mmCIF file of C-alpha atoms in Angstrom:
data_model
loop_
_atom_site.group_PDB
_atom_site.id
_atom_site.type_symbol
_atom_site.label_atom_id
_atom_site.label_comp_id
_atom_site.label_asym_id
_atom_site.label_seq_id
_atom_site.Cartn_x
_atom_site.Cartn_y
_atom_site.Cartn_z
ATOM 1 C CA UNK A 421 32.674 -17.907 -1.878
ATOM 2 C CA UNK A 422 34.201 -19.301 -4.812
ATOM 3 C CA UNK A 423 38.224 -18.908 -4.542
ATOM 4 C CA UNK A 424 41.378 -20.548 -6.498
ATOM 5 C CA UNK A 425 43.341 -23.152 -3.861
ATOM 6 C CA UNK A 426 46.077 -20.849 -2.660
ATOM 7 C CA UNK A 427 44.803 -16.848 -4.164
ATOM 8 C CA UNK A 428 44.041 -14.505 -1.436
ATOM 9 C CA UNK A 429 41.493 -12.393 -1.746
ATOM 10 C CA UNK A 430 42.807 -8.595 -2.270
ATOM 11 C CA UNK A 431 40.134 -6.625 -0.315
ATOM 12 C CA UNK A 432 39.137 -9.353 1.928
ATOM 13 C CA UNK A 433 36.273 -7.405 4.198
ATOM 14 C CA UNK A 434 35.165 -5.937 1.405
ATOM 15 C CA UNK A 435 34.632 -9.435 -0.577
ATOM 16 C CA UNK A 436 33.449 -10.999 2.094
ATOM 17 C CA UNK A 437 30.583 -8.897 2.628
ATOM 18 C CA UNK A 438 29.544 -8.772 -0.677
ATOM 19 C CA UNK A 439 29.457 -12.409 -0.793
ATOM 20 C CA UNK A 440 27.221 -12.139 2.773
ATOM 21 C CA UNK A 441 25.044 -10.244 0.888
ATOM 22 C CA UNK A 442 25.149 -11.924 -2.293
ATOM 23 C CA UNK A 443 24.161 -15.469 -0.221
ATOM 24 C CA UNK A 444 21.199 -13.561 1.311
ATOM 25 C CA UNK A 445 19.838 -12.509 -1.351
ATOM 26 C CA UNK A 446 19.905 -15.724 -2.846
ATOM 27 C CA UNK A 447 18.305 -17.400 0.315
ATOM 28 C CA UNK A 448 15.354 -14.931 0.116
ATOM 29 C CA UNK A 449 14.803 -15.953 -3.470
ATOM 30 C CA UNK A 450 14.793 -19.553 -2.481
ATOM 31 C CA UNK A 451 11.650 -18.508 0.190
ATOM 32 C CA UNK A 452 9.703 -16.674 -2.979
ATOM 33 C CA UNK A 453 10.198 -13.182 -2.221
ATOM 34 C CA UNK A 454 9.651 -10.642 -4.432
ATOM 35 C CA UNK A 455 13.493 -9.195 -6.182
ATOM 36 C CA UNK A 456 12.451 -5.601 -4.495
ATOM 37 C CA UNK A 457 11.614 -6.783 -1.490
ATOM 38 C CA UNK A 458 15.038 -7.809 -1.600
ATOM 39 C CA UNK A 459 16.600 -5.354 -3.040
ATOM 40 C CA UNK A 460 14.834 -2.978 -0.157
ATOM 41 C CA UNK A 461 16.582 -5.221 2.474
ATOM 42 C CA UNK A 462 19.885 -4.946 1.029
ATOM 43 C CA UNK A 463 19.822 -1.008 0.697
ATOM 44 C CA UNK A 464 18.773 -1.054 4.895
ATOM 45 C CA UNK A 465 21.540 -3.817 5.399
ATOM 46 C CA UNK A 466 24.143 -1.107 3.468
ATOM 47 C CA UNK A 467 22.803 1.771 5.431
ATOM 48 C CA UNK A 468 23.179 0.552 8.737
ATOM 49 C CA UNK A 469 26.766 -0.365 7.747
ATOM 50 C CA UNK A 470 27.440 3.005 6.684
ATOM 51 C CA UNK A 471 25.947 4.305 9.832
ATOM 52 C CA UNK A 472 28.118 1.581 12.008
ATOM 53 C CA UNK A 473 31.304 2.170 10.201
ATOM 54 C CA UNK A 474 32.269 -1.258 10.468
ATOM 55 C CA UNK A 475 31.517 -5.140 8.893
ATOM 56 C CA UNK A 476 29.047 -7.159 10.408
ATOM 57 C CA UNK A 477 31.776 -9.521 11.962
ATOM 58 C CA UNK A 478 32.416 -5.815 14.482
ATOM 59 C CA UNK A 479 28.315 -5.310 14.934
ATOM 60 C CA UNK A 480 27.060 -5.222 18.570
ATOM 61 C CA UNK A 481 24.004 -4.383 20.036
ATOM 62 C CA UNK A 482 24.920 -1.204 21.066
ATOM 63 C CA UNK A 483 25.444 0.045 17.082
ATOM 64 C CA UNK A 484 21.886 -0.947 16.582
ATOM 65 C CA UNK A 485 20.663 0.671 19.366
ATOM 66 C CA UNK A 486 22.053 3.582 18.094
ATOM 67 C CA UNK A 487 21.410 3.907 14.725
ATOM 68 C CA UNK A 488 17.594 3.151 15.784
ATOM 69 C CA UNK A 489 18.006 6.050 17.731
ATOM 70 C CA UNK A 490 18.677 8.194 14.720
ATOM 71 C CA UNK A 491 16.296 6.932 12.841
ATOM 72 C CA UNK A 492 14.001 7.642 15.039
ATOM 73 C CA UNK A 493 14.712 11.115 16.971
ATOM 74 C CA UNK A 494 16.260 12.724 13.640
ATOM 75 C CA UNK A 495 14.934 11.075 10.647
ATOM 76 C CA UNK A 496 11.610 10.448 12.412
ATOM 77 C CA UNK A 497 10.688 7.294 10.631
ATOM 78 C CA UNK A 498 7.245 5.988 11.486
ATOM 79 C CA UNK A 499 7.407 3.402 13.688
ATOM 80 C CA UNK A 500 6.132 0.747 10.843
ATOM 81 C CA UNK A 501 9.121 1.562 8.728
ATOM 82 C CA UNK A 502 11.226 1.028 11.678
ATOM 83 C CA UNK A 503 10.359 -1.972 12.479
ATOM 84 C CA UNK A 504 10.768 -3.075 8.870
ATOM 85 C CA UNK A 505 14.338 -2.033 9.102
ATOM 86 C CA UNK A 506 14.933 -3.520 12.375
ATOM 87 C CA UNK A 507 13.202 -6.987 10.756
ATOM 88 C CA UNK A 508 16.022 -6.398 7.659
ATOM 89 C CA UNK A 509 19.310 -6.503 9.813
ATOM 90 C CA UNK A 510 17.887 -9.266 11.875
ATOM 91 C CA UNK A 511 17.133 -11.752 9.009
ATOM 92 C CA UNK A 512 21.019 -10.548 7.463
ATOM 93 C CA UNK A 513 22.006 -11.515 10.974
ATOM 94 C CA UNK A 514 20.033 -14.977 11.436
ATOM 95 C CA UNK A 515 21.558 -15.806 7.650
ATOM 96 C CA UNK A 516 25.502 -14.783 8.662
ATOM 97 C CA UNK A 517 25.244 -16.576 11.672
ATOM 98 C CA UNK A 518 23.513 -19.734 10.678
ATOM 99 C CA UNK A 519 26.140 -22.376 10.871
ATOM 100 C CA UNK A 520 24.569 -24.324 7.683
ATOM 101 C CA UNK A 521 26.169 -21.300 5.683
ATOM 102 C CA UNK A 522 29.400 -21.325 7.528
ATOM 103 C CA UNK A 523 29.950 -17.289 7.759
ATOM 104 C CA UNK A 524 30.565 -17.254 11.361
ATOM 105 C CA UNK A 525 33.820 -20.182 11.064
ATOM 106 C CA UNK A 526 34.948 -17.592 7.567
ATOM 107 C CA UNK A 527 35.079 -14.924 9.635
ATOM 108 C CA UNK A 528 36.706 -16.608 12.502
ATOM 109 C CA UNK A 529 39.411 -17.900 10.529
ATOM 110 C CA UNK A 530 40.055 -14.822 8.750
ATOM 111 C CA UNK A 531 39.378 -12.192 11.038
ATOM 112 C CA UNK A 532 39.489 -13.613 13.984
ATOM 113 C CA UNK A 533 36.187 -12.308 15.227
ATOM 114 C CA UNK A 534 32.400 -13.922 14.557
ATOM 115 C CA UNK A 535 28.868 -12.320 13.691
ATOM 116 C CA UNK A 536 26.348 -12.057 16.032
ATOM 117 C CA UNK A 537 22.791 -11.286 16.468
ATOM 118 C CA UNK A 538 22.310 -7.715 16.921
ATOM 119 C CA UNK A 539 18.428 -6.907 16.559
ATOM 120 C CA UNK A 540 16.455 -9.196 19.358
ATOM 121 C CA UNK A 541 13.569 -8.788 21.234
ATOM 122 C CA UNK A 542 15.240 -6.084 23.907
ATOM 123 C CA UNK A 543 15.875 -3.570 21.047
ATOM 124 C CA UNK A 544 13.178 -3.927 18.446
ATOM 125 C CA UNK A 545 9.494 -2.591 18.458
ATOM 126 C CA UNK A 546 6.904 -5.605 18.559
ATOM 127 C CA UNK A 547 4.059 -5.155 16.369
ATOM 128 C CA UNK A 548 1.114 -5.270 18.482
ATOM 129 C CA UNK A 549 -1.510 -2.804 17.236
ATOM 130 C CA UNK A 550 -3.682 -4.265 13.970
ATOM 131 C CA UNK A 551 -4.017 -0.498 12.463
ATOM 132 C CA UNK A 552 -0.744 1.882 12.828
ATOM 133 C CA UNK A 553 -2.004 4.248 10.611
ATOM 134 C CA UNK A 554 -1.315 8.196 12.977
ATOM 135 C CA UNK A 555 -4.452 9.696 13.737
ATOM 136 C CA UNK A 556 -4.352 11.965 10.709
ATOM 137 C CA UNK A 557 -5.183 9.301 8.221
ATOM 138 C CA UNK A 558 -8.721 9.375 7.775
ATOM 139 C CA UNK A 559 -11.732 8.765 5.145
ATOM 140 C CA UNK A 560 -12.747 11.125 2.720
ATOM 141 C CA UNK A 561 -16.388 13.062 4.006
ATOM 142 C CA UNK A 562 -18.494 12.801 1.186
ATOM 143 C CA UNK A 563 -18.419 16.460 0.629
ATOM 144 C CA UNK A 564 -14.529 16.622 0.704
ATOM 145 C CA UNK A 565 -15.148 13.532 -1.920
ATOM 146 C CA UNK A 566 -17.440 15.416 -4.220
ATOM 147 C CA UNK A 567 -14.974 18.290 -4.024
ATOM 148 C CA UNK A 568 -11.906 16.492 -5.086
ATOM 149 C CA UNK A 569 -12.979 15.054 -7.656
ATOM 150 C CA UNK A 570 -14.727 18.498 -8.854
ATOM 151 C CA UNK A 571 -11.291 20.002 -8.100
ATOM 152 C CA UNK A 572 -9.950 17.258 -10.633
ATOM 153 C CA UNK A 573 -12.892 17.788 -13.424
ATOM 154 C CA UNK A 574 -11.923 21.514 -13.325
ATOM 155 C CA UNK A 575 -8.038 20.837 -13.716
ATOM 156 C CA UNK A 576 -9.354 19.209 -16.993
ATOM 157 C CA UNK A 577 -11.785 21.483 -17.852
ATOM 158 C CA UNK A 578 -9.088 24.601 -17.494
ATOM 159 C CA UNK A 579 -6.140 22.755 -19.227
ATOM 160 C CA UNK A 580 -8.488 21.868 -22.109
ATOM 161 C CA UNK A 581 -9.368 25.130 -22.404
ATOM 162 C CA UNK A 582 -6.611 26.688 -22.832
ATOM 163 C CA UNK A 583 -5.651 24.430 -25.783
ATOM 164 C CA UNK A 584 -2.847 22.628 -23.599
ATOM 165 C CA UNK A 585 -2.158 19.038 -23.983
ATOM 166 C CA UNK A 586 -2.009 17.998 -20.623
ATOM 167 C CA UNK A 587 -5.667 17.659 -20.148
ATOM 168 C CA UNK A 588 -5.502 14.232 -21.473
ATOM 169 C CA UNK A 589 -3.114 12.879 -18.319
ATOM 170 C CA UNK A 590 -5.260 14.831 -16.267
ATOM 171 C CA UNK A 591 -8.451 13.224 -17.497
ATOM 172 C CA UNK A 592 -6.924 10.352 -16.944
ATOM 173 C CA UNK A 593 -5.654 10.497 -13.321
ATOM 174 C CA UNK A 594 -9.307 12.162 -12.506
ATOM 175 C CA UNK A 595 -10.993 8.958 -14.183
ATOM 176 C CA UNK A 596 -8.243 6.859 -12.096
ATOM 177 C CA UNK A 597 -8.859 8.873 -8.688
ATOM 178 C CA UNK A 598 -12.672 8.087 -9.327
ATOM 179 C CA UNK A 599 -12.593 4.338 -9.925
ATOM 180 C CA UNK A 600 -9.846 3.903 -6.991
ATOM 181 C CA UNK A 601 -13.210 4.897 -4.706
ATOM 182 C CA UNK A 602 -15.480 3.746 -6.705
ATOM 183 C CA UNK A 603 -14.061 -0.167 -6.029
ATOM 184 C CA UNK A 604 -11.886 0.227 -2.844
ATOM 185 C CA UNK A 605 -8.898 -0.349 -4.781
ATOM 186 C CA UNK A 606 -5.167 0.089 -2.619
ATOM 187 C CA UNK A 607 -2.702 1.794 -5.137
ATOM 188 C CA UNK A 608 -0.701 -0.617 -6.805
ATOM 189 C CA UNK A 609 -3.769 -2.634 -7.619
ATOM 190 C CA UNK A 610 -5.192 0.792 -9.372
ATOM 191 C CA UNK A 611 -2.031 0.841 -11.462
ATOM 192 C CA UNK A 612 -1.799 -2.858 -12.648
ATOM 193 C CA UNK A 613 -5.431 -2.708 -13.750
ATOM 194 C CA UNK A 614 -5.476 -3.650 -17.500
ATOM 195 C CA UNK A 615 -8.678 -2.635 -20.199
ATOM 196 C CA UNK A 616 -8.929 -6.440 -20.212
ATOM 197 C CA UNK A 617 -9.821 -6.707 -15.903
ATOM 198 C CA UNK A 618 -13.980 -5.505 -16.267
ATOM 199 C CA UNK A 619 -16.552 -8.231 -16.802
ATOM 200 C CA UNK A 620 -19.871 -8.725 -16.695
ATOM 201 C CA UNK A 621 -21.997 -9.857 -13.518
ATOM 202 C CA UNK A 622 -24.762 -11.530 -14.742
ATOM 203 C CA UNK A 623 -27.299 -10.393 -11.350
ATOM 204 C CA UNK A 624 -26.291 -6.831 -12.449
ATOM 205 C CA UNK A 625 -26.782 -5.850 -16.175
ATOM 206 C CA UNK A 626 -27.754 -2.199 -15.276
ATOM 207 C CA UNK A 627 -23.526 -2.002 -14.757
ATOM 208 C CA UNK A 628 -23.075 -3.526 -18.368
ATOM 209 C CA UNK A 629 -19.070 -4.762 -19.298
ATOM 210 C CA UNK A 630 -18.458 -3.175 -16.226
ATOM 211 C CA UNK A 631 -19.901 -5.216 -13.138
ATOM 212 C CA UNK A 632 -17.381 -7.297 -12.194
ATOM 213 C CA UNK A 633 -13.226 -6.045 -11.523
ATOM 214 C CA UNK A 634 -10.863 -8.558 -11.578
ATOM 215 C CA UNK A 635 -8.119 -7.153 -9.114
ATOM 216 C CA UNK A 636 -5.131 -9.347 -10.012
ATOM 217 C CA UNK A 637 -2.640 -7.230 -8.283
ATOM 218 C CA UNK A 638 -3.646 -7.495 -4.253
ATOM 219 C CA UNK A 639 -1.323 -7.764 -1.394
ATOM 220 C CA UNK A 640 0.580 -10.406 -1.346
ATOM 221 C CA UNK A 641 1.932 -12.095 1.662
ATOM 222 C CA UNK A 642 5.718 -13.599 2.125
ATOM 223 C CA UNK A 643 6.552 -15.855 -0.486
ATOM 224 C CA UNK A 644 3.193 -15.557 -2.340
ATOM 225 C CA UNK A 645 2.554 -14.080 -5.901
ATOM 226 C CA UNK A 646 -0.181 -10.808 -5.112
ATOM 227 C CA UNK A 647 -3.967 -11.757 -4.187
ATOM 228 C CA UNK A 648 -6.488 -11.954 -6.802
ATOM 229 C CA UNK A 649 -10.272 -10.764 -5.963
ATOM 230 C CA UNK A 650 -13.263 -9.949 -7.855
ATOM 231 C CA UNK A 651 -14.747 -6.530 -7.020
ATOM 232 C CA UNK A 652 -18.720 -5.946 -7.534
ATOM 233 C CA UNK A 653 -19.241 -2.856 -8.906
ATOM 234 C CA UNK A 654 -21.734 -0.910 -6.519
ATOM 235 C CA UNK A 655 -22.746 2.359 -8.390
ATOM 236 C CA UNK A 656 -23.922 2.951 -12.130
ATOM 237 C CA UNK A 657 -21.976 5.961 -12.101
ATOM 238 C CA UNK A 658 -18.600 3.886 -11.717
ATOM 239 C CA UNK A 659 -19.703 1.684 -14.743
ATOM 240 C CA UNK A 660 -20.014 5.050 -16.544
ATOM 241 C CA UNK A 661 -17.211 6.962 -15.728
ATOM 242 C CA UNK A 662 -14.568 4.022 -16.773
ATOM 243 C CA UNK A 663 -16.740 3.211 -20.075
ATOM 244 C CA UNK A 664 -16.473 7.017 -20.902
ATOM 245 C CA UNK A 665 -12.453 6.659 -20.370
ATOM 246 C CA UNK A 666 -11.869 3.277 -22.320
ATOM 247 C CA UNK A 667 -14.460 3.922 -25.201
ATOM 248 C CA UNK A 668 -14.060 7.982 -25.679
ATOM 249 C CA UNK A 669 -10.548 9.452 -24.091
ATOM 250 C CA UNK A 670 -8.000 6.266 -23.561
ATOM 251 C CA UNK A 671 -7.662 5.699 -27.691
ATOM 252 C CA UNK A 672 -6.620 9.372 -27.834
ATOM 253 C CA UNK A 673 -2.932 8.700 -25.959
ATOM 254 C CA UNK A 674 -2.510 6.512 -28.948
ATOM 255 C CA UNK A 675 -0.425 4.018 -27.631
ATOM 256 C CA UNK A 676 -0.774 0.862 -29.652
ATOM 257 C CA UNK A 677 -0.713 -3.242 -28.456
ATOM 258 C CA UNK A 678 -0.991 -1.733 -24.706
ATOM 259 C CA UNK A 679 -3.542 -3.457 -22.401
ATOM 260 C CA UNK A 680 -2.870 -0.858 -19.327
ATOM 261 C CA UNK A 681 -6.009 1.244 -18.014
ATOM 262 C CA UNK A 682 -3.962 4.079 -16.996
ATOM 263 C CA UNK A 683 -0.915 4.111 -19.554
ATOM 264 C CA UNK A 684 1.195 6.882 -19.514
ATOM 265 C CA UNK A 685 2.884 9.521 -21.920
ATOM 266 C CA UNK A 686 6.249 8.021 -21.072
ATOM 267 C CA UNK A 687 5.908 4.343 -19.729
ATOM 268 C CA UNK A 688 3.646 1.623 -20.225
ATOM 269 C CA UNK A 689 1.773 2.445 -17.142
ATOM 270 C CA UNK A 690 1.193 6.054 -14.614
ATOM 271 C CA UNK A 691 3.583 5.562 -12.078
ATOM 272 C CA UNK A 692 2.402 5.743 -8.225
ATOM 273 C CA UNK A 693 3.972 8.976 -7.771
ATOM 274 C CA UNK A 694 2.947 10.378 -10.156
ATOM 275 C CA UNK A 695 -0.499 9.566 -8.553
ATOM 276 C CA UNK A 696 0.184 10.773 -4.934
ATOM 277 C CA UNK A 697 1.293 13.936 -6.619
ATOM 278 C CA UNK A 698 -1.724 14.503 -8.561
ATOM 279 C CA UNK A 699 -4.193 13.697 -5.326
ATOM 280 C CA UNK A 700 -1.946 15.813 -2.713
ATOM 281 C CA UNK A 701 -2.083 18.853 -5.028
ATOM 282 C CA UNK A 702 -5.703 18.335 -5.456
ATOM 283 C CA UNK A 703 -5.757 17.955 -1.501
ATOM 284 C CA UNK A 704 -3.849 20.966 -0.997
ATOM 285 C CA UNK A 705 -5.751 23.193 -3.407
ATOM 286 C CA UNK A 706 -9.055 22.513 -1.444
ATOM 287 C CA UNK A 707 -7.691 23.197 1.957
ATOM 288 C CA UNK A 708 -8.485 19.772 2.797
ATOM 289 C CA UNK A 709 -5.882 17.634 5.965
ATOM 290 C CA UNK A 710 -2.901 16.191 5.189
ATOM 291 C CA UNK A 711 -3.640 12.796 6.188
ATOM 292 C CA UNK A 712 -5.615 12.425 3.382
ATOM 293 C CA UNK A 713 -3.859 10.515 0.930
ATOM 294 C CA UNK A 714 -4.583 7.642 -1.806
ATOM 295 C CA UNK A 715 -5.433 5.067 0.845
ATOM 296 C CA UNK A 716 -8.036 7.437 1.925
ATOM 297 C CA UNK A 717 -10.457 6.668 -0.803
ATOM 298 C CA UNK A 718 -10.005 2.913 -0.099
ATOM 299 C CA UNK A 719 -10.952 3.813 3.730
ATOM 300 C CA UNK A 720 -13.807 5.921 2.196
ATOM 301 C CA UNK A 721 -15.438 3.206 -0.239
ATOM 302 C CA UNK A 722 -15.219 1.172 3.212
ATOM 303 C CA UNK A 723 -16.663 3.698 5.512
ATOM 304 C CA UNK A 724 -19.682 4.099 2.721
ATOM 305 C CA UNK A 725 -20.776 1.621 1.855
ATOM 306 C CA UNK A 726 -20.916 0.451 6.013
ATOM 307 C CA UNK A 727 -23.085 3.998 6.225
ATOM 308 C CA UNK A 728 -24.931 2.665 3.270
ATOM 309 C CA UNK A 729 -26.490 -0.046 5.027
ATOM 310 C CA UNK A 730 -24.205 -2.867 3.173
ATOM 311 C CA UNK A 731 -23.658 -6.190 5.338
ATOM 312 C CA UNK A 732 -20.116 -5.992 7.148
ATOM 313 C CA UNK A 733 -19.235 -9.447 5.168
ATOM 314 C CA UNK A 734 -20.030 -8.060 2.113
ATOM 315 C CA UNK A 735 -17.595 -4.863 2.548
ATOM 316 C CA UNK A 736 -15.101 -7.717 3.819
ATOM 317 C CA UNK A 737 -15.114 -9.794 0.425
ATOM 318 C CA UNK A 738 -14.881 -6.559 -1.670
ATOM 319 C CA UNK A 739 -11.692 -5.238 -0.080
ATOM 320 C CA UNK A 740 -10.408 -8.776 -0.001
ATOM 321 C CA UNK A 741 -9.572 -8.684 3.780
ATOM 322 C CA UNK A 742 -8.960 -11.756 5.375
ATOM 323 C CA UNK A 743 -10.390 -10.594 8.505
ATOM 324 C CA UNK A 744 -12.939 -8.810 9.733
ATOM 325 C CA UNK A 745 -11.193 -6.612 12.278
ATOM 326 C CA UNK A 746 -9.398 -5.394 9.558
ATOM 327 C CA UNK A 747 -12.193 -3.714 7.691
ATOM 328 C CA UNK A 748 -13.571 -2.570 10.832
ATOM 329 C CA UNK A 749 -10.057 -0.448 11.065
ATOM 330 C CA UNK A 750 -11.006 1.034 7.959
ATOM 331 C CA UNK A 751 -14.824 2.035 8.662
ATOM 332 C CA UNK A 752 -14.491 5.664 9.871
ATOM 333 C CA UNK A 753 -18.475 6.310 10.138
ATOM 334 C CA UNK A 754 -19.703 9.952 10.002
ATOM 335 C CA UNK A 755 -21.577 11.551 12.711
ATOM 336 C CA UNK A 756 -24.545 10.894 10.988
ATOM 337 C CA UNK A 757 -24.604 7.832 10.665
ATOM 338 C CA UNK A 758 -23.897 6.974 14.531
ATOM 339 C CA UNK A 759 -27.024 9.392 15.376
ATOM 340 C CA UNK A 760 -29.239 7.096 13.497
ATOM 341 C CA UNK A 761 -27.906 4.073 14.278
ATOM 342 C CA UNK A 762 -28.588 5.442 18.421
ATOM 343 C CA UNK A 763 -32.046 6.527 17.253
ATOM 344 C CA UNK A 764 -32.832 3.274 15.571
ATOM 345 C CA UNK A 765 -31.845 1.596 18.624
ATOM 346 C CA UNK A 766 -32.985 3.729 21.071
ATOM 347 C CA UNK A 767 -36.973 3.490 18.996
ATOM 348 C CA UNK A 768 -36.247 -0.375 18.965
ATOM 349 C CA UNK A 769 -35.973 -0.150 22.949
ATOM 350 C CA UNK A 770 -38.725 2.287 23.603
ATOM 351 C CA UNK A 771 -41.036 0.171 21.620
ATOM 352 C CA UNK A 772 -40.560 -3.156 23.806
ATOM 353 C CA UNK A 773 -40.466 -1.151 27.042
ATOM 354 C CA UNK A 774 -43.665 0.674 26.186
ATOM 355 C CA UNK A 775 -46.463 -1.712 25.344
ATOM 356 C CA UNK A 776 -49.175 -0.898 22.944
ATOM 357 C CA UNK A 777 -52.777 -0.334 23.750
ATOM 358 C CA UNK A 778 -55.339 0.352 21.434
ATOM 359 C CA UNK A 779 -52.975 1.546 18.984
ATOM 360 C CA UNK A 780 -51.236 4.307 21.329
ATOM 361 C CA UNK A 781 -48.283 3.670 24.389
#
């Protein structure tokens, strides 16, 4: 804090919070992280202090162990968010406690009282699983594929025909919903895409402008600007369902000097609600679980291509993981494709434990 020699401060807790917060946020910018990641720690930071009733020079463990509580048992957070906001009032409690920033002697001298560590390794859930997705989340079947995005061609269809100009958005989040499979993209990186992100691959002209996607907006990890990949396209059909948008349907929004694939009647780009709307209603109208959301499709381009016959490593480099466990968490093979892989094996082993003669075992 910044204060005159000799001017008190008028609402002293109140200041000196704000600066606490204020000097985080600046030391999170000085590790590279992103302004809403930020932002998202200071709302937690704010809630648990509404929750606690008191300034983080008063926290104990035992406030944290209740307000976990509540979140848990009657706001029923998953236990990933959780853990997020448990990892929020931690690193606001490493910073205010930190003697290179001098908080804990300020608050000593003024109130008499220090900060303290309130989240540790007794009260906070330790991330050991690789997938924490609840057993609802799923892939797509092919059939319940094929039907959504039937459910989506009719939405257009009906809209059109009845002369109302929403079938243009709705072409457009079916065309969106389609290429989201069609390269295993996550949601965000859907969004971002730009007209300017298709290339060509030059060991697959059959896909024309349209082999190669240059996903710019990937996952990023701490302090890191979002992963880039390139994403082979797989299927002709993919090539022509996104030349049909850009060359026939995207010029009719007629929205001038914008490079987004999916802009929107209001904004430069559709907005990922707006998307999880569109797919959940589509969901809903077919009957289809509730698990399946947007990520679905990525799990389903995964799952696939696997049952497809494409090499693991392959799958790997197209959804951009950095391991390979991770894409097996994703690979949710049918039925069908298990049977065969037993009967190929099962042949295999037959074949070397019963010897040929004369043709015949």
């Amino acid at each position: 804090m910044h204060l005159v020699r000799g001017v008190p401060l008028l609402h002293a807790e109140e200041q000196v919070f704000a600066a606490m917060l204020q000097g985080w946020g600046n030391q999170q910018l000085a590790r590279n992280l992103k302004p809403s990641s930020i932002e998202s720690g200071v709302r937690v930071v704010r809630r648990f202090f509404e929750h606690a009733g008191t300034y983080p020079w008063w926290w104990s463990h035992q406030l944290a162990d209740e307000w976990f509580a509540d979140l848990r048992t009657v706001h029923h957070l998953a236990r990933s968010t959780l853990r997020g906001y448990q990892g929020a009032v931690r690193m606001f409690c490493a910073f205010i406690t930190d003697p290179a920033y001098g908080w804990a002697a300020e608050c000593e001298r003024r109130f008499g009282t220090h900060p303290v560590q309130v989240v540790t390794e007794v009260n906070s859930a330790v991330h050991v699983a690789e997938a924490e997705a609840g057993p609802l989340k799923r892939a797509f079947t092919r059939e319940e594929l094929q039907a959504l995005f039937d459910r989506a061609d009719d939405e257009v269809a009906r809209k059109r025909a009845q002369g109302r100009k929403g079938w243009l958005p709705a072409f457009r989040d079916a065309t969106l919903l389609k290429t989201a499979y069609a390269f295993g993209l996550r949601r965000n990186e859907t969004r971002m895409l730009d007209v300017v992100d298709f290339s060509h691959n030059l060991h697959g002209p059959e896909f024309g402008r349209y082999g190669v996607l240059n996903a710019r907006y990937g996952k990023a990890q701490k302090g890191s600007p979002p992963k880039r990949r390139g994403v082979l396209c797989v299927w002709t059909w993919a090539a022509e369902v996104v030349d049909e948008w850009i060359t026939d349907f995207r010029p009719l929004l007629g929205i001038d000097n914008n490079p987004a694939l999916w802009p929107s009647e209001r904004a430069a780009r559709v907005d990922i609600k707006q998307l999880n709307r569109r797919l959940a209603g589509y969901r809903d109208d077919l009957g289809l679980d509730e698990g399946l959301d947007f990520h679905s499709l990525r799990r389903s381009y995964v799952t696939h291509l696997i049952e497809d016959g494409y090499d693991a490593r392959f799958v790997q480099e197209q959804v951009g993981h950095e391991h390979a466990s991770t894409t097996s968490i994703y690979t949710c093979v049918s039925s069908d494709y298990r049977t065969r892989t037993l009967r190929r094996v099962l042949d295999s082993m037959l074949d070397e434990a019963l010897p040929r003669r004369n043709g015949h075992r």
